[in-house]
PDB file of C-alpha atoms in Angstrom:
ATOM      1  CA  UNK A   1      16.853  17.730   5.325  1.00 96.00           C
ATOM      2  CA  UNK A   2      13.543  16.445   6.455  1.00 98.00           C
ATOM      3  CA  UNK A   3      10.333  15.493   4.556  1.00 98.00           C
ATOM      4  CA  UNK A   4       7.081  14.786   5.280  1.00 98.00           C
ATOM      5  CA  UNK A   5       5.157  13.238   3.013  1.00 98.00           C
ATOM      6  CA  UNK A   6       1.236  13.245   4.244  1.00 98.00           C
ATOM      7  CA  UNK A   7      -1.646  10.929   2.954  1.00 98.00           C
ATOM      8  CA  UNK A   8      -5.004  11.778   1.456  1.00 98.00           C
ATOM      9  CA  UNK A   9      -7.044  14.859   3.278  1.00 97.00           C
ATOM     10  CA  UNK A  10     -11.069  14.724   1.514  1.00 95.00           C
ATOM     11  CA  UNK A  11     -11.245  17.948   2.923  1.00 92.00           C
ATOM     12  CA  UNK A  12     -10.247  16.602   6.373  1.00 94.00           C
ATOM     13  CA  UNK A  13      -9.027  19.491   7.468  1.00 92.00           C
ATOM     14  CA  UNK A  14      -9.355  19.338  11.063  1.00 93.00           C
ATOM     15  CA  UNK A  15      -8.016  16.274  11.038  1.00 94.00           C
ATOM     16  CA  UNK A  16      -5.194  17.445   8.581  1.00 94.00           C
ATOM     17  CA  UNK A  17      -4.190  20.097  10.762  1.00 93.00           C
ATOM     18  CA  UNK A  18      -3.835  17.605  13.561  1.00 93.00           C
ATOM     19  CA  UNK A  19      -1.169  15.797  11.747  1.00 95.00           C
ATOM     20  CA  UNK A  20       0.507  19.023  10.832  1.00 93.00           C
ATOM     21  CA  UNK A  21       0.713  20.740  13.737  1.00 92.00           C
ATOM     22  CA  UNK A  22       2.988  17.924  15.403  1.00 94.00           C
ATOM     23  CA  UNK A  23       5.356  17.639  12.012  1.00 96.00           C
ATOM     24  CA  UNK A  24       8.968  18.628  12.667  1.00 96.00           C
ATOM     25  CA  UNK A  25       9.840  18.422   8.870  1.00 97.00           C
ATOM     26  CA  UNK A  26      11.773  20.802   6.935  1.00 97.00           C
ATOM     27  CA  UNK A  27       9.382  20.473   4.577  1.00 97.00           C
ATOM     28  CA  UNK A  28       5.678  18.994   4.411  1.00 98.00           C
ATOM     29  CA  UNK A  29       4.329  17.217   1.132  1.00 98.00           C
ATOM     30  CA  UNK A  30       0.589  16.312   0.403  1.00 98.00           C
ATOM     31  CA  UNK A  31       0.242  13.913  -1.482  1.00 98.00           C
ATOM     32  CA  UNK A  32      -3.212  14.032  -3.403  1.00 97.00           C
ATOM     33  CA  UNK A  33      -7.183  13.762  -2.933  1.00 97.00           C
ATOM     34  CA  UNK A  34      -6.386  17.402  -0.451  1.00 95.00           C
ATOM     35  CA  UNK A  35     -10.251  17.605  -0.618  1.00 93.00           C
ATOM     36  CA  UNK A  36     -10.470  20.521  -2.888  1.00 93.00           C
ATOM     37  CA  UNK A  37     -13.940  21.415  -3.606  1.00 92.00           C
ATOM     38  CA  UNK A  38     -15.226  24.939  -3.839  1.00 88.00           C
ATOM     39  CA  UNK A  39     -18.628  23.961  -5.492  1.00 88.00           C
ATOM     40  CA  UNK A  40     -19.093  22.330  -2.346  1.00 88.00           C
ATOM     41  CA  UNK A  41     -17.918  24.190   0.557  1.00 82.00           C
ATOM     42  CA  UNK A  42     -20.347  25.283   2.807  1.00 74.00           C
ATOM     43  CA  UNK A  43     -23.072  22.340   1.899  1.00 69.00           C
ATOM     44  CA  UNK A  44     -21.243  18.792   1.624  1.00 71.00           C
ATOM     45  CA  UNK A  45     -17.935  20.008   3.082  1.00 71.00           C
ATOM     46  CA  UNK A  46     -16.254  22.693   5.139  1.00 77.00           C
ATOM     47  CA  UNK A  47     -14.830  25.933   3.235  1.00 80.00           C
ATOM     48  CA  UNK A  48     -10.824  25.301   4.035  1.00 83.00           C
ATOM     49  CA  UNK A  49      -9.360  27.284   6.966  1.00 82.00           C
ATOM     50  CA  UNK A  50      -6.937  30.075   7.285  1.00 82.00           C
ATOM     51  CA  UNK A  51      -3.468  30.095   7.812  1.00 80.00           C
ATOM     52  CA  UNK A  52      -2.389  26.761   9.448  1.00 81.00           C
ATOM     53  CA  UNK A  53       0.530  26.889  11.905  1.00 80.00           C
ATOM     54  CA  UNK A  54       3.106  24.333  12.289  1.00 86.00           C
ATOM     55  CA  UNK A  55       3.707  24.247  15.488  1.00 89.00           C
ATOM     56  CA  UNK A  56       6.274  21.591  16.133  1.00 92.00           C
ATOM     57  CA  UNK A  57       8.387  22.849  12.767  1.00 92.00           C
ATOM     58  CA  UNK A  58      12.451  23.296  13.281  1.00 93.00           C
ATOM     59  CA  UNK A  59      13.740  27.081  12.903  1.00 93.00           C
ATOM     60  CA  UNK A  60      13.723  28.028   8.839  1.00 92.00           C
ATOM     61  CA  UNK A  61      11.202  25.092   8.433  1.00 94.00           C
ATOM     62  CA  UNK A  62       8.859  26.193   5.015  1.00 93.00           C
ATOM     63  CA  UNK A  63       5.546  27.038   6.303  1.00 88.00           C
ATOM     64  CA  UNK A  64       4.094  26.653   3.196  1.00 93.00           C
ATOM     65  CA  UNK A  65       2.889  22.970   2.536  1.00 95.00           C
ATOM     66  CA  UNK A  66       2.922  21.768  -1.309  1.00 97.00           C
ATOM     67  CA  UNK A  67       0.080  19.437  -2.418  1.00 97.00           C
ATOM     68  CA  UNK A  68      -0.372  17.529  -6.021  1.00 98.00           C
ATOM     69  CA  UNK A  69      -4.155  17.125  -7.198  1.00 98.00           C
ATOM     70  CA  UNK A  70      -5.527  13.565  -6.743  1.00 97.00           C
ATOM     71  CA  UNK A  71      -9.248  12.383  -8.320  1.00 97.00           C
ATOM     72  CA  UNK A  72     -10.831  13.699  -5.271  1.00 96.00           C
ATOM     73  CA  UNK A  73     -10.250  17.556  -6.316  1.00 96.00           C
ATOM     74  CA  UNK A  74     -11.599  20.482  -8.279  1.00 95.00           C
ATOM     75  CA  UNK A  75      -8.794  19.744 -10.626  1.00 95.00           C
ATOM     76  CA  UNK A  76      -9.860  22.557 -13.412  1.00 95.00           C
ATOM     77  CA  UNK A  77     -10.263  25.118 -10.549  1.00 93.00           C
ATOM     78  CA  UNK A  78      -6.647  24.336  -9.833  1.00 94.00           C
ATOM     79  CA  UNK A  79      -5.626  24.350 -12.894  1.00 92.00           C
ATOM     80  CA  UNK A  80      -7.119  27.585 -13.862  1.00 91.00           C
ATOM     81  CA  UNK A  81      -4.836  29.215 -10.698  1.00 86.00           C
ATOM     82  CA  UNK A  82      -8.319  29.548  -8.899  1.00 83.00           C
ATOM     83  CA  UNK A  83      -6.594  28.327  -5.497  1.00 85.00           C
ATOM     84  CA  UNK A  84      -5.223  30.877  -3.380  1.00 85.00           C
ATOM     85  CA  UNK A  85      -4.096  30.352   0.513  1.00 89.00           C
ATOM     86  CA  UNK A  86      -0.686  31.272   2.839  1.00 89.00           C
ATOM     87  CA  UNK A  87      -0.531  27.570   3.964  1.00 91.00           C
ATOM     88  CA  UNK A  88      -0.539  25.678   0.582  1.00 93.00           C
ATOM     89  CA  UNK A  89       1.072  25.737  -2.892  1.00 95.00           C
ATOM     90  CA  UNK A  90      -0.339  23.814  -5.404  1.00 96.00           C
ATOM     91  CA  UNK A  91       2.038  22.017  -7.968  1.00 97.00           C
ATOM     92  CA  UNK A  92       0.738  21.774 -11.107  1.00 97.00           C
ATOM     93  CA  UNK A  93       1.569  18.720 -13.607  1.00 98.00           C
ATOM     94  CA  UNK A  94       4.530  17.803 -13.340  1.00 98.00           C
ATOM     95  CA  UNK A  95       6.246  20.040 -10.962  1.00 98.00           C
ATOM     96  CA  UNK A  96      10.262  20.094 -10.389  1.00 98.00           C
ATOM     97  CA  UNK A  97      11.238  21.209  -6.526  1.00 98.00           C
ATOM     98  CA  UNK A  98      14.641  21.278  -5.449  1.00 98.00           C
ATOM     99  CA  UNK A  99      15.759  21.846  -1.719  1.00 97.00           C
ATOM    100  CA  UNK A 100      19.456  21.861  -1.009  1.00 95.00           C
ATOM    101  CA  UNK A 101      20.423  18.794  -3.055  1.00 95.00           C
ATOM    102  CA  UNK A 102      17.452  17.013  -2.938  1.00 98.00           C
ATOM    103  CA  UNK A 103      15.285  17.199  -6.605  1.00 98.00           C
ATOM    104  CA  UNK A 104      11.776  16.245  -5.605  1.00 98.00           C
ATOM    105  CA  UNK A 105       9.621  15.794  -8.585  1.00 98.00           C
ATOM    106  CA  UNK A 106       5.689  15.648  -8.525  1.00 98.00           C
ATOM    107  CA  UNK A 107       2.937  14.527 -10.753  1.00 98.00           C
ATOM    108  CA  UNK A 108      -1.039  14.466  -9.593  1.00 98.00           C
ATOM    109  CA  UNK A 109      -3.695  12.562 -11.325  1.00 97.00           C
ATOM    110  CA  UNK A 110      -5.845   9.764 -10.236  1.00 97.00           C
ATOM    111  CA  UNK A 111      -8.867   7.142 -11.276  1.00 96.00           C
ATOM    112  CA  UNK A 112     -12.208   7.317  -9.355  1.00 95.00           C
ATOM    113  CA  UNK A 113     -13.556   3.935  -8.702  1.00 89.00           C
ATOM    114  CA  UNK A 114     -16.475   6.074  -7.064  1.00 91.00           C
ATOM    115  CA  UNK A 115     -17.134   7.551 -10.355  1.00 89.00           C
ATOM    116  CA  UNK A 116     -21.096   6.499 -10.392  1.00 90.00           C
ATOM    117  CA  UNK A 117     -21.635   8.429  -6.988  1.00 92.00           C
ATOM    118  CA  UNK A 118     -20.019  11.890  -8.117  1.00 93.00           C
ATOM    119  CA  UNK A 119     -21.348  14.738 -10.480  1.00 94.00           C
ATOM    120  CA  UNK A 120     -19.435  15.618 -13.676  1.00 95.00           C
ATOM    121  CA  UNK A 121     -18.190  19.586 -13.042  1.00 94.00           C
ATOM    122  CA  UNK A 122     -19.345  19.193  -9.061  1.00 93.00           C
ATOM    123  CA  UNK A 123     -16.717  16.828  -7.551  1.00 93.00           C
ATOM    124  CA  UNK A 124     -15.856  14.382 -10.559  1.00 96.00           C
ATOM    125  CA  UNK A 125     -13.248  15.658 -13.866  1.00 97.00           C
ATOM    126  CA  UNK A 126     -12.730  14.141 -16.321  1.00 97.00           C
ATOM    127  CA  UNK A 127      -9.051  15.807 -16.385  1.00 97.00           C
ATOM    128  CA  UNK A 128      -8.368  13.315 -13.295  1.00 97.00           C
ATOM    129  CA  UNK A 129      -6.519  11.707 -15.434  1.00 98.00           C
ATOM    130  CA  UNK A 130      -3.036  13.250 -16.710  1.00 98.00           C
ATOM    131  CA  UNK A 131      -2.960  13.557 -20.772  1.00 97.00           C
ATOM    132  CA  UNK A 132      -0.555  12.762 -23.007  1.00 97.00           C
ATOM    133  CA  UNK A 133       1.375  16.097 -22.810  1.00 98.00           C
ATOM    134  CA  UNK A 134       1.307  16.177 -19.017  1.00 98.00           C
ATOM    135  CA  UNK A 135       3.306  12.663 -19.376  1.00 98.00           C
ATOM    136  CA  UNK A 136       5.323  12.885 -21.384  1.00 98.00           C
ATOM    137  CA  UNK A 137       6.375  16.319 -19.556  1.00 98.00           C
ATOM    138  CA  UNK A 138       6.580  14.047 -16.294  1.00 98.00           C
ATOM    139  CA  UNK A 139       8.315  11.314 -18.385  1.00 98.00           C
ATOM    140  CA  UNK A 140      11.062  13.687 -19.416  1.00 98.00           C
ATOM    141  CA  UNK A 141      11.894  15.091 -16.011  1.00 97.00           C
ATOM    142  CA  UNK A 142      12.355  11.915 -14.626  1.00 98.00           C
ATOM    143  CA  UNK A 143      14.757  10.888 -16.985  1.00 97.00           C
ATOM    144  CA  UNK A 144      16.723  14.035 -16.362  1.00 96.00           C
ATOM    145  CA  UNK A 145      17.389  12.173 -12.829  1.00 96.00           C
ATOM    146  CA  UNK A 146      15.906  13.438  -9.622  1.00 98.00           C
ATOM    147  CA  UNK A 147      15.663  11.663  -5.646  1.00 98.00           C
ATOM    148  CA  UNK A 148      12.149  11.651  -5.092  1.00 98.00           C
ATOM    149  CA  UNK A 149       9.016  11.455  -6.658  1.00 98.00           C
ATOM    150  CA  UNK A 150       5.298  11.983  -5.380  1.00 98.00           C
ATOM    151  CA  UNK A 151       2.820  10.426  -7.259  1.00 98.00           C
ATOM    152  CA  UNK A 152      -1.277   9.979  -6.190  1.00 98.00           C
ATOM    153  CA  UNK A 153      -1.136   6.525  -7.640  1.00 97.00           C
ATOM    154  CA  UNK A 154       1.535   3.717  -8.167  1.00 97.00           C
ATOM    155  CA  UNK A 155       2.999   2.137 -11.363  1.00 97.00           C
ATOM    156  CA  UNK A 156       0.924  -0.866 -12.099  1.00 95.00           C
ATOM    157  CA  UNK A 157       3.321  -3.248 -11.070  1.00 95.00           C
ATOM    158  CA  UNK A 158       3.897  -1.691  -8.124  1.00 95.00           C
ATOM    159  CA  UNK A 159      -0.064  -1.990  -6.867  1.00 94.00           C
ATOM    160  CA  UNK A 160       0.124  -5.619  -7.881  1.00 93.00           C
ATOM    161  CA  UNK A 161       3.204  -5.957  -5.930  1.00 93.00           C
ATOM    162  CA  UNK A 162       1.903  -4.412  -2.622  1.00 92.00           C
ATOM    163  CA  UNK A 163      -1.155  -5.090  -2.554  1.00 88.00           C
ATOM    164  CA  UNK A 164      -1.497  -8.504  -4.535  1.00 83.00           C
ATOM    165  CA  UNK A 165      -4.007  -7.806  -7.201  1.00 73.00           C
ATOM    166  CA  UNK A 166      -6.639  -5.952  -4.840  1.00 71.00           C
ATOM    167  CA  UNK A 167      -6.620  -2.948  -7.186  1.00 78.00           C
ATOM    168  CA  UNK A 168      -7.977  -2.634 -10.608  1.00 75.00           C
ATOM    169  CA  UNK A 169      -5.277  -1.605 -13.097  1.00 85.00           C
ATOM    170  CA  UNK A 170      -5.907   2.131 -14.828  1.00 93.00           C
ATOM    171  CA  UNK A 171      -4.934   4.369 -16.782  1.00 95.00           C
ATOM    172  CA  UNK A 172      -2.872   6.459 -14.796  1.00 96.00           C
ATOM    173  CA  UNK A 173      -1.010   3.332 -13.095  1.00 96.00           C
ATOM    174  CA  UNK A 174      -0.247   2.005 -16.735  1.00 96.00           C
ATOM    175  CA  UNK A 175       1.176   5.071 -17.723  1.00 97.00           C
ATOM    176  CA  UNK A 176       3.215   5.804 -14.799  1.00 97.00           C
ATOM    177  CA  UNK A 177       4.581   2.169 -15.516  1.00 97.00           C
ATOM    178  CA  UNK A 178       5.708   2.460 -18.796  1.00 97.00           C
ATOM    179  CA  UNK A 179       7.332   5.481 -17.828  1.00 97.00           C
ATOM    180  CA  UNK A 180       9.000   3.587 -14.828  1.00 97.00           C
ATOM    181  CA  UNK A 181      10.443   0.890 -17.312  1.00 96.00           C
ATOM    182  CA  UNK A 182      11.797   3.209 -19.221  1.00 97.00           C
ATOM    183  CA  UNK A 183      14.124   5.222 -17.245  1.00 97.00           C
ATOM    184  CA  UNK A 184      17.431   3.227 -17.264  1.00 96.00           C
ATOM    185  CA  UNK A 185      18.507   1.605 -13.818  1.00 92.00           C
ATOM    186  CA  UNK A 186      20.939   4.643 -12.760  1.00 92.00           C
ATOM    187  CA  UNK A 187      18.349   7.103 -12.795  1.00 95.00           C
ATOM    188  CA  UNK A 188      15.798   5.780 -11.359  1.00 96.00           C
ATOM    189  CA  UNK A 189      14.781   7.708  -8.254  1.00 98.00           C
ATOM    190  CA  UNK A 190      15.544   6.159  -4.808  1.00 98.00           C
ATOM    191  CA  UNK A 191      12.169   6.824  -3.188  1.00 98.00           C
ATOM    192  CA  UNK A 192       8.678   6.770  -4.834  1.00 98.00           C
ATOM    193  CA  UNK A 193       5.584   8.130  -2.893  1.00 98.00           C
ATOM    194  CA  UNK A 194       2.626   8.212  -3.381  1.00 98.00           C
ATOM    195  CA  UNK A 195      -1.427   8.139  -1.671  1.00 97.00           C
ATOM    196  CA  UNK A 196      -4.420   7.212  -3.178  1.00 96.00           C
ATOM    197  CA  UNK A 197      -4.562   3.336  -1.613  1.00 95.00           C
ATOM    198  CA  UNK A 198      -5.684   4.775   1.946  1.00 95.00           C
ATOM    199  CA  UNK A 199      -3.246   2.593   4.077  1.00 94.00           C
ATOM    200  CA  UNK A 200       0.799   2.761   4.740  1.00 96.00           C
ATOM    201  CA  UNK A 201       2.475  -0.003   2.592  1.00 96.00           C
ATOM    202  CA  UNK A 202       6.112  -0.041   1.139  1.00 97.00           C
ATOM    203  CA  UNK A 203       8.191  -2.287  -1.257  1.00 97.00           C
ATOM    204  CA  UNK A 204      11.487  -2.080  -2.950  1.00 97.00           C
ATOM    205  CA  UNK A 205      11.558  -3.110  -6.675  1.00 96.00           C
ATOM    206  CA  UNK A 206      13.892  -1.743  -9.198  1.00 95.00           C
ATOM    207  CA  UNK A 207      16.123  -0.125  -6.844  1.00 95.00           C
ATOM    208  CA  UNK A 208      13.402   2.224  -5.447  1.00 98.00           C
ATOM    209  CA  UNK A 209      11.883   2.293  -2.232  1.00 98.00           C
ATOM    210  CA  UNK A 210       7.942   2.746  -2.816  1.00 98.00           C
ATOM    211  CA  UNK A 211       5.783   4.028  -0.221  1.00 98.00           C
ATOM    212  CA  UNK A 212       1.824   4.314  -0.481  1.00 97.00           C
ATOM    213  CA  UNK A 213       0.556   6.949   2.313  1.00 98.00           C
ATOM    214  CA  UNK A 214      -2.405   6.107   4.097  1.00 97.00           C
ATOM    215  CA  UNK A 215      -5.270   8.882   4.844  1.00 97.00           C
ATOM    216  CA  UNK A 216      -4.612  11.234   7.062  1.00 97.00           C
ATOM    217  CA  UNK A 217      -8.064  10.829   8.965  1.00 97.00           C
ATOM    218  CA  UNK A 218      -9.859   7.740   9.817  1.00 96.00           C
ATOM    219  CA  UNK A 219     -10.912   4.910   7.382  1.00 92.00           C
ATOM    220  CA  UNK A 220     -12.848   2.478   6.890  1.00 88.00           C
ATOM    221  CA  UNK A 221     -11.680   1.369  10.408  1.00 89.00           C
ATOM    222  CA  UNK A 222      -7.482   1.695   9.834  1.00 92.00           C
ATOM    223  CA  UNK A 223      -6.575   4.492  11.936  1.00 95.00           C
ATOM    224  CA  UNK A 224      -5.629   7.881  10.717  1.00 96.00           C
ATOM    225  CA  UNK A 225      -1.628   7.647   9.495  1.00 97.00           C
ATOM    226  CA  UNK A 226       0.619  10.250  10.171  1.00 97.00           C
ATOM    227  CA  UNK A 227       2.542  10.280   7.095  1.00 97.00           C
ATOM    228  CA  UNK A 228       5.787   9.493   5.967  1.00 98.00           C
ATOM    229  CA  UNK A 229       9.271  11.028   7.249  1.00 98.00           C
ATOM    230  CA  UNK A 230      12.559  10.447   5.005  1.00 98.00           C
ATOM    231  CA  UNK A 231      15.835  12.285   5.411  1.00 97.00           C
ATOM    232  CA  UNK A 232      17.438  12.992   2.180  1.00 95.00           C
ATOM    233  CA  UNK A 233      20.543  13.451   1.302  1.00 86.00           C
TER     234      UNK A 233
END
């Protein structure tokens, strides 16, 4: 089976359709910061669209694409089941898929290091940030053994690995590391996504392949990624 795994939208959408409409995945995976802001639709971003097609998909492909929150989402409208479109299922934290033999578990929850610019209850939550409960929920999925698991950011270690010390640690990447170190070697998953980082990276450490997702639209001058494919089993 094949899975796409696409980078952050910030309400990108035309942009995010782009990439979409040319994926011939079984099934399509967003992987946090989809841009969800009601309170702002209509003055600082545009209201999402209807039903997206895939138009490249394989027969029986899902045509429903499953996104995790990020720290660049309404996260409480989400929470509350206030999201509501064909296209797009939200997975709340943490959320266990399985598709044929493949478990695919995912987990939202991100830091803003733009913090100062946004407006508490507008476009900044404090709930960005998993709690306890949701991690230790996450925590004990993961050591139930799955294949794959989407993240919006990386184990600490991880970040330093890839990208040398360029990010700040947080919260959430501290977290998600001590739960890495403590899932013994033979369950560990064998591929570890995530977006949040804006560029395409990858590393192997601890026998996991980890992949960081750049944004699916322009940034910052890198070009716009168009995700990540794996095949799995």
């Amino acid at each position: 089976m094949l899975f796409h795994f696409i980078g952050d939208v910030h309400g990108r959408w035309d942009d995010f359709s782009a990439v979409l409409k040319k994926s011939t995945a079984d099934v399509v995976f967003q992987v946090g910061d989809f841009g969800f802001f009601p309170k702002l639709w209509g003055s600082r971003l545009d209201p999402l669209p209807g039903r997206l097609r895939r138009e490249s998909a394989p027969p029986g492909a899902s045509e429903v694409v499953y996104f995790i929150d990020g720290n660049h989402d309404d996260i409480p409208s989400l929470q509350a089941s206030l999201f509501s479109h064909p296209s797009f299922s939200y997975c709340p934290r943490p959320t266990l898929l399985t598709f044929g033999a493949t478990r695919i578990l995912l987990m939202g929850g991100g830091v803003s290091l733009d913090r100062r610019r946004r407006t508490e209850g507008v476009d900044w939550f404090p709930s960005e940030v998993p709690s306890t409960q949701e991690m230790l929920a996450f925590q004990d999925r993961l050591l139930c053994g799955v294949d794959i698991v989407v993240t919006h950011e990386m184990p600490t270690s991880v970040v330093d690995k890839v990208f040398d010390g360029f990010y700040h640690d947080t919260p959430v990447g501290r977290d998600l590391e001590a739960i890495l170190q403590s899932v013994p070697s033979g369950l560990r998953p064998k591929y570890w996504i995530s977006g949040h980082y804006h560029e395409d990276a990858r590393v192997n450490l601890y026998g996991t392949r980890f992949y960081t997702v750049g944004c699916c639209h322009p940034y910052r001058g890198r070009k716009a990624s168009n995700g990540l494919l794996i095949s799995h089993p």
